[in-house]
Amino acid sequence: MKPLPGRPASIGRWISVCAGMTRGLGALLAMAFAGPAAAQSQPAPKLLVVISVDQLSSDIFTEYRGLVTGGLARMAGGVVFPAGYQAHAATETCPGHSVILTGSHPARTGVIANNWFDLTLPRDDKRVYCAEDPAVPGTASGAGKYAASGQYLLMPTLGERMKAASPAARVVAVAGKDRAAIMMAGKGADETLWLVPGGLATYRDSAMSPMARQASTAIAAAIAADSAPLNLPVQCAARDIAIALPQGGTVGTGRFARAGGNFRGFLASPQADGAVLAAAAALRADRKLGEGAATDLLIVGLSATDYVGHSFGTEGAEMCQQILSLDRDLGDFFARLDATGIDYAAVLTADHGGHDLPERLIQNAIPAERVDPALAPSALGAAVAAKLGLPEPLLYGDAPFGDYYLSKALTPAQRSAALAEVRARLLAHRQVEAVFTADELAAHPMPRRSPELWSVKDRMRASFHAARSGDLVLALKPRVTPIAETGVGYVATHGSAWDYDRRVPMLFWRKGIVGFEQPNPVLVADILPTLAALIALPVDTAAIDGRCLDLVSGPATSCP
Ligand code: ZN
């Protein structure tokens, strides 16, 4: 494919600075010429490649499906489930990534949100980040202050199961975000890496491999360098329209120009995914994943689509450039894998979908609005405390939706009065769809029907964990963006109980696969048992929420 003008450094160029990555390639090339075995007798793949594209909604996949020619096009030529469901209500990054390789809803994984509150924590900061260990002295939940950890993940991951079954199996995860790498890899992976301003990082008590350090140095140099504006691909021209933001500025016409050292700008650009894919390819080669006795697992978390969506919305020139660059970089990544001759099976999905900013939705035929700041837990708590004469802070919560926690300093009578008043105020608000108490959700049965049929209460139940969820859980109405103001950061988001945030593609590919399309809804939780079946790894499906999806078109099956 002819390169698009002005595209950022291809992953091939990235890889060239990760020295040593070509070692071992070529020895297995002859295998690439062996024809695929009959489906029913196909041996286990030697390598599983799991790719999460953060915020890649089914809507964006559909929008760009006809424009892609690289790695996304390859995946779209395999077994395609365009309506995979992250079925739960709290469609955030940490819960979504906890589902992908555990086969379980957040109610079971325990990862109910990116952040929740534990008012019994001994430290001053009662907010908990999903991928931290708050017991580490001197830490807090804010960026750069916490100790990264997978301790809150309550279900075993695919990698943990593979290692338990075969200690020779190796598991490597690299992602743009720590929570993506940690929630997909689980505990005991050989290497778990994520992007930081200094390149790559891992757990504070772990040492990075020499190859990871080399990749980190290369990425740090890229972050530190200025980045020139991209030339707009012709396919993106129709989306290149400036949208004015309420607090000033515009989005829609960005080109990702960036001053050296601007890490946030790096993350919200196609460069970030190129860096992660290059590091993944280099680590695969260095550790010879897919070349050993057991099947290995390579986990890749691509976060730039999410940062682009949050920073610029989903329907502008920025997202168009991001998706086309991702397609190209994924294609380069797969070409590197193909060149090894390793029999690998790949799946690509997302942790949640996404939604455009209200200002462009309105221009493009859909009524939408931003949330009323009075719904924020702090504002609502102050109003209720003033009315009832209760001590402040009364209400804790991370956002103007989701989990709301009542102060532990209340008497039982105060608590019951506050709960009733908060609930009444929420239910009376025109932007509120539903409010349930923890007791109501605990008593609600786990939904078992197809996910498009779930009620809002069903969706909240799949996100509910008694020890971690709020005393009240709030769902906003559809198309209410829970970002009140655009002036201080993000302009668009996800996290709602609505299908634009719940539906993601699930794409399976393997050399020789006979592709088919299945438009009916399936669960992202189905990925774990589906991949486990490919490598004959037993999974007790009564203990998880997903089921094996038969990837063989015809009477044979890939499931047990
Ligand atoms: Zn995400």
XYZ file of C-alpha atoms in Angstrom, residues 6-7 31 57 80 110 136 142 165 237 268 289 318 384 407 432 453 483 495 503 508 521 536 548 553-554:
26
model
C 2.221 13.038 6.125
C 1.571 9.961 8.192
C 6.055 -22.746 7.984
C -17.080 1.562 19.302
C -16.651 -10.653 12.609
C -14.738 -6.521 41.088
C 1.436 1.038 49.937
C -3.991 10.544 41.629
C -1.969 -25.167 32.845
C -11.483 15.798 4.133
C -3.725 11.721 22.045
C 6.886 -15.743 21.923
C -8.715 13.847 14.212
C -28.525 18.154 50.827
C -20.410 9.711 54.436
C -31.646 11.511 35.154
C -32.539 -6.701 25.873
C -18.589 16.613 31.177
C -19.101 5.515 30.610
C -21.221 -1.966 21.671
C -11.086 -12.968 15.242
C -25.225 -9.563 19.829
C -7.747 -26.764 24.542
C -17.407 -20.175 23.714
C -18.149 -21.806 9.724
C -19.752 -25.156 8.977
